[in-house]
Short mmCIF file of C-alpha atoms in Angstrom, two decimals:
data_model
loop_
_atom_site.label_atom_id
_atom_site.label_comp_id
_atom_site.label_asym_id
_atom_site.label_seq_id
_atom_site.Cartn_x
_atom_site.Cartn_y
_atom_site.Cartn_z
CA MET A 1 87.19 81.31 94.54
CA LYS A 2 85.83 84.70 93.59
CA LEU A 3 83.10 85.76 91.16
CA LEU A 4 83.87 88.83 89.04
CA PHE A 5 81.13 90.66 87.13
CA PRO A 6 82.86 92.50 84.23
CA ASN A 7 79.85 94.71 83.46
CA GLY A 8 79.36 95.80 87.07
CA GLU A 9 76.04 94.08 87.81
CA HIS A 10 77.46 93.12 91.22
CA ALA A 11 80.61 93.80 93.18
CA PRO A 12 83.28 91.03 93.20
CA PHE A 13 82.11 88.29 95.54
CA GLU A 14 84.27 85.78 97.39
CA LEU A 15 82.68 82.33 97.45
CA LYS A 16 83.22 80.82 100.85
CA ASP A 17 82.88 77.12 101.71
CA GLY A 18 79.18 76.19 101.77
CA VAL A 19 76.16 77.33 99.76
CA THR A 20 75.85 80.74 98.06
CA ARG A 21 72.46 81.64 96.56
CA VAL A 22 72.10 83.82 93.43
CA GLY A 23 68.87 85.59 92.45
CA SER A 24 66.91 88.83 92.23
CA GLY A 25 65.36 88.48 95.69
CA ALA A 26 66.66 90.25 98.76
CA GLY A 27 67.39 87.03 100.65
CA ASN A 28 70.18 85.89 98.29
CA GLU A 29 73.88 86.26 99.08
CA ILE A 30 74.38 87.54 95.50
CA THR A 31 71.49 89.78 94.46
CA VAL A 32 71.34 90.49 90.71
CA VAL A 33 68.31 92.31 89.33
CA ALA A 34 68.18 91.82 85.55
CA PRO A 35 65.83 90.36 82.91
CA GLY A 36 65.65 86.57 83.14
CA ILE A 37 66.97 86.35 86.74
CA ALA A 38 64.52 84.49 88.98
CA HIS A 39 63.86 85.35 92.60
CA HIS A 40 65.92 82.28 93.58
CA HIS A 41 67.84 81.60 90.38
CA CYS A 42 70.56 79.12 91.36
CA GLN A 43 72.94 78.10 94.11
CA ILE A 44 76.67 77.49 94.19
CA GLN A 45 78.20 75.04 96.62
CA CYS A 46 81.94 75.61 97.17
CA ARG A 47 84.75 73.79 98.85
CA GLY A 48 88.18 75.31 98.45
CA ASP A 49 88.96 76.04 94.79
CA SER A 50 86.17 73.92 93.33
CA GLY A 51 82.40 73.97 93.40
CA ILE A 52 79.08 72.90 91.92
CA VAL A 53 76.34 75.10 90.49
CA ARG A 54 72.69 74.00 90.38
CA ALA A 55 69.66 75.85 88.94
CA SER A 56 66.92 76.35 91.52
CA ALA A 57 64.16 75.70 88.96
CA GLU A 58 63.95 74.01 85.57
CA GLY A 59 63.35 77.25 83.65
CA ASN A 60 66.23 79.17 85.22
CA VAL A 61 68.99 79.57 82.63
CA VAL A 62 72.54 78.93 83.87
CA VAL A 63 75.35 78.53 81.29
CA VAL A 64 78.88 77.34 82.13
CA ASN A 65 81.59 77.82 79.48
CA GLY A 66 78.98 78.17 76.73
CA ARG A 67 76.82 75.14 77.67
CA GLN A 68 73.52 75.42 79.51
CA ILE A 69 73.57 73.14 82.53
CA VAL A 70 71.06 70.45 83.38
CA GLY A 71 71.27 69.38 87.01
CA ASP A 72 74.64 69.94 88.68
CA ALA A 73 77.70 71.31 86.87
CA PRO A 74 81.24 71.51 88.26
CA LEU A 75 82.98 74.87 88.67
CA LYS A 76 86.65 75.77 88.83
CA PRO A 77 88.80 78.93 88.51
CA GLY A 78 88.76 80.25 84.94
CA ASP A 79 85.16 79.18 84.15
CA LEU A 80 82.71 81.62 82.56
CA VAL A 81 79.18 81.56 83.97
CA LEU A 82 75.99 83.16 82.66
CA PHE A 83 73.05 83.75 85.00
CA ALA A 84 70.40 84.32 82.29
CA LYS A 85 72.17 87.14 80.38
CA VAL A 86 74.45 88.33 83.23
CA GLY A 87 78.01 87.11 82.79
CA ALA A 88 80.58 86.38 85.49
CA ARG A 89 84.03 84.87 85.67
CA LEU A 90 85.51 82.62 88.37
CA VAL A 91 89.04 83.36 89.59
CA ALA A 92 91.19 81.72 92.23
CA LEU A 93 91.96 83.56 95.43
CA ASP A 94 95.55 84.63 95.99
CA ARG A 95 96.33 82.91 99.27
CA THR A 96 100.06 83.62 99.32
CA VAL A 97 101.10 85.70 102.28
CA PRO A 98 103.70 88.29 101.30
CA ALA A 99 106.88 88.09 103.31
CA PRO A 100 107.38 91.10 105.52
CA ALA A 101 109.77 93.58 104.02
CA PRO A 102 113.06 93.73 105.90
CA ALA A 103 113.41 96.79 108.04
CA PRO A 104 115.85 99.26 106.51
CA ALA A 105 119.20 99.18 108.21
CA ARG A 106 119.75 102.28 110.30
CA LYS A 107 122.90 104.13 109.46
CA SER A 108 125.00 105.62 112.14
CA GLU A 109 125.64 109.33 111.95
CA ALA A 110 129.32 108.68 111.40
CA GLU A 111 128.71 106.33 108.46
CA ASP A 112 129.49 107.86 105.07
CA ASP A 113 127.56 106.38 102.15
CA GLY A 114 129.69 108.21 99.62
CA ARG A 115 127.03 110.69 98.53
CA THR A 116 127.71 114.40 98.56
CA ARG A 117 125.24 116.32 100.66
CA VAL A 118 123.90 119.37 98.84
CA ARG A 119 123.74 122.43 101.06
CA LEU A 120 120.91 124.84 100.33
CA ALA A 121 122.36 128.08 99.01
CA MET A 122 121.52 131.32 100.77
CA PRO A 123 119.48 133.59 98.47
CA LYS A 124 121.46 136.49 97.03
CA PHE A 125 118.48 138.84 97.26
CA VAL A 126 115.33 138.95 99.40
CA LEU A 127 112.20 141.07 99.04
CA ARG A 128 110.94 142.36 102.38
CA GLY A 129 107.34 143.56 102.57
CA VAL A 130 107.00 147.01 104.10
CA SER A 131 103.27 147.72 103.57
CA GLY A 132 99.82 146.15 103.38
CA THR A 133 99.35 142.38 103.59
CA THR A 134 103.06 141.78 102.89
CA PHE A 135 104.30 143.80 105.86
CA GLY A 136 106.98 141.89 107.77
CA LYS A 137 107.08 139.01 105.26
CA THR A 138 110.20 138.03 103.33
CA TYR A 139 110.41 136.45 99.88
CA PRO A 140 113.73 134.84 98.81
CA LEU A 141 114.45 135.41 95.12
CA PHE A 142 115.87 132.68 92.86
CA GLY A 143 116.15 132.71 89.06
CA SER A 144 113.04 134.22 87.44
CA MET A 145 109.85 134.62 89.47
CA THR A 146 106.43 136.15 88.86
CA VAL A 147 104.55 138.41 91.27
CA GLY A 148 100.77 138.83 91.22
CA ARG A 149 97.53 138.06 93.01
CA HIS A 150 97.03 134.73 91.16
CA SER A 151 97.74 131.68 93.33
CA GLU A 152 99.98 130.22 90.60
CA CYS A 153 102.45 133.14 90.85
CA ASP A 154 105.76 132.43 92.60
CA ILE A 155 105.02 135.35 94.93
CA SER A 156 101.27 135.56 95.45
CA VAL A 157 100.12 138.91 96.84
CA PRO A 158 96.41 139.21 97.68
CA GLY A 159 94.77 142.52 96.88
CA GLU A 160 92.46 143.94 94.22
CA GLU A 161 95.02 146.58 93.26
CA ILE A 162 97.51 143.87 92.20
CA SER A 163 97.10 142.37 88.71
CA ARG A 164 96.78 138.60 88.37
CA HIS A 165 100.27 138.49 86.81
CA HIS A 166 101.75 141.86 87.77
CA ALA A 167 105.53 141.69 87.25
CA LYS A 168 108.43 139.38 86.52
CA LEU A 169 111.60 139.44 88.67
CA SER A 170 114.92 137.98 87.46
CA VAL A 171 118.00 137.71 89.66
CA MET A 172 121.05 139.47 88.16
CA PRO A 173 124.63 139.74 89.48
CA ASP A 174 124.10 143.27 90.79
CA GLY A 175 120.36 143.42 91.42
CA ILE A 176 116.93 142.37 90.16
CA ALA A 177 115.71 142.87 86.61
CA VAL A 178 112.06 143.99 86.86
CA GLU A 179 109.59 143.67 83.98
CA ASP A 180 106.00 144.90 84.21
CA LEU A 181 103.61 142.30 82.73
CA GLY A 182 101.02 144.81 81.54
CA SER A 183 99.64 145.54 85.00
CA ALA A 184 96.72 147.94 85.37
CA ASN A 185 98.17 150.02 88.21
CA GLY A 186 101.85 149.99 87.35
CA THR A 187 105.23 148.87 88.66
CA PHE A 188 107.57 151.40 90.32
CA ILE A 189 111.28 151.36 91.22
CA ALA A 190 112.35 154.02 93.73
CA GLY A 191 109.13 155.93 93.01
CA LYS A 192 109.50 155.89 89.21
CA ARG A 193 107.08 153.92 87.05
CA VAL A 194 108.87 151.46 84.79
CA HIS A 195 108.11 148.88 82.14
CA GLN A 196 111.60 147.42 82.54
CA GLY A 197 114.25 148.38 85.05
CA THR A 198 116.85 147.21 87.54
CA LEU A 199 116.13 147.13 91.27
CA LYS A 200 119.24 147.62 93.42
CA PRO A 201 119.71 146.53 97.05
CA GLY A 202 118.21 149.14 99.37
CA GLU A 203 115.74 150.38 96.73
CA GLU A 204 111.97 150.14 96.97
CA LEU A 205 109.77 148.14 94.59
CA ARG A 206 106.13 149.25 94.50
CA LEU A 207 103.24 147.45 92.86
CA ASP A 208 100.54 150.12 92.98
CA THR A 209 100.34 150.67 96.78
CA VAL A 210 102.09 147.47 97.90
CA ARG A 211 105.73 148.20 98.72
CA PHE A 212 108.80 145.97 99.07
CA LEU A 213 112.42 146.66 99.99
CA LEU A 214 115.18 144.73 98.22
CA VAL A 215 117.70 143.33 100.68
CA ALA A 216 120.97 141.52 99.95
CA PRO A 217 121.49 139.32 103.07
CA GLY A 218 125.29 139.23 102.74
CA MET A 219 125.56 142.98 102.33
CA GLU A 220 123.17 143.49 105.23
CA VAL A 221 125.40 141.43 107.51
CA HIS A 222 128.50 143.41 106.52
CA SER A 223 126.64 146.68 107.01
CA SER A 224 125.47 145.66 110.50
CA ALA A 225 128.98 144.59 111.47
CA ALA A 226 130.37 147.94 110.33
CA LYS A 227 127.78 149.80 112.41
CA THR A 228 128.47 147.82 115.58
CA ALA A 229 132.30 147.83 115.29
CA PRO A 230 133.84 150.05 118.01
CA ALA A 231 135.42 153.28 116.76
CA PRO A 232 139.22 153.38 117.12
CA ALA A 233 140.22 155.07 120.30
CA ALA A 234 141.49 158.59 119.73
CA ALA A 235 145.13 159.04 120.47
CA ALA A 236 145.47 160.64 123.84
CA ALA A 237 147.01 164.07 123.66
CA VAL A 238 150.35 164.16 125.39
CA SER A 239 150.76 167.36 127.29
CA GLU A 240 154.12 168.72 128.09
CA PRO A 241 154.94 167.99 131.74
CA SER A 242 155.46 171.10 133.87
CA GLY A 243 156.06 172.09 137.42
CA ALA A 244 156.62 169.32 139.92
CA GLY A 245 155.72 166.73 137.32
CA ASN A 246 158.58 168.02 135.14
CA GLY A 247 160.93 167.72 138.04
CA LEU A 248 159.93 164.14 138.65
CA TRP A 249 160.84 163.20 135.07
CA ILE A 250 164.23 164.91 135.49
CA VAL A 251 164.91 162.98 138.74
CA LEU A 252 164.16 159.71 137.05
CA ALA A 253 166.49 160.58 134.18
CA LEU A 254 169.31 161.58 136.56
CA LEU A 255 168.89 158.38 138.56
CA LEU A 256 169.31 156.39 135.37
CA LEU A 257 172.23 158.41 134.06
CA GLY A 258 174.23 159.57 137.01
CA GLY A 259 173.14 157.73 140.09
CA GLY A 260 172.09 159.04 143.47
CA GLY A 261 174.62 161.96 143.60
CA ALA A 262 173.12 163.64 140.57
CA ALA A 263 169.71 163.36 142.13
CA ALA A 264 170.92 164.96 145.39
CA TRP A 265 172.43 167.80 143.38
CA TYR A 266 169.12 168.42 141.67
CA PHE A 267 167.19 168.57 144.95
CA GLY A 268 169.86 170.93 146.33
CA LEU A 269 169.13 173.32 143.47
CA LEU A 270 165.44 173.19 144.29
CA GLY A 271 166.18 174.05 147.95
#
């Protein structure tokens, strides 16, 4: 059994088989310091889920279920006990051992459970830091996001020149809608201070002295591919054959048209 003290005079105490002493003295298994509690107030003898309580002296008040005991009194789970004015309740111990949870069946990689896997979408636009503490960092943009030095902002930028909530960025089909949130040092698009404006890919967003470049990853890939594609080879200029080279072409033509005699005739002219 276990003794519970609803008002917190003592921590829950498990009564083991044998004798448990209750009192205000340090040598007791359950030490309760309160008015009316004697140094050795009473003792509880337990065996399993039953027990007996006995006052250690005639003047020590012990009440079980509303009746003050004289001599020994039986105890069982559910009983209410008063040690002077300190109340406690007896409860049974939960001795059931929970069955071990079955190990989850491992699914083979080829097994299809019927669920559609959601692939994370590539962000349409990315802010790339090009100055200060943001240099070299990238910030994917989704939906509407706030920028500022406050830790709760979607893009938190440390720096005294940045307002706590500096600007709001909203992804649009062709760029980013920028709205200044009343910042002290201003929001700039391509060098121009704005309250509201549209940031296009390749343009610079500046929050006071902190600068970002807007990049569209898909467009960047196409641009890089265009730069690295080999230029079409220029058509080789065909010069008119002359001299001996011209004669060689004529010989080949005569061989095809008239046979060996025509070729001999040609070489006779050259001689």
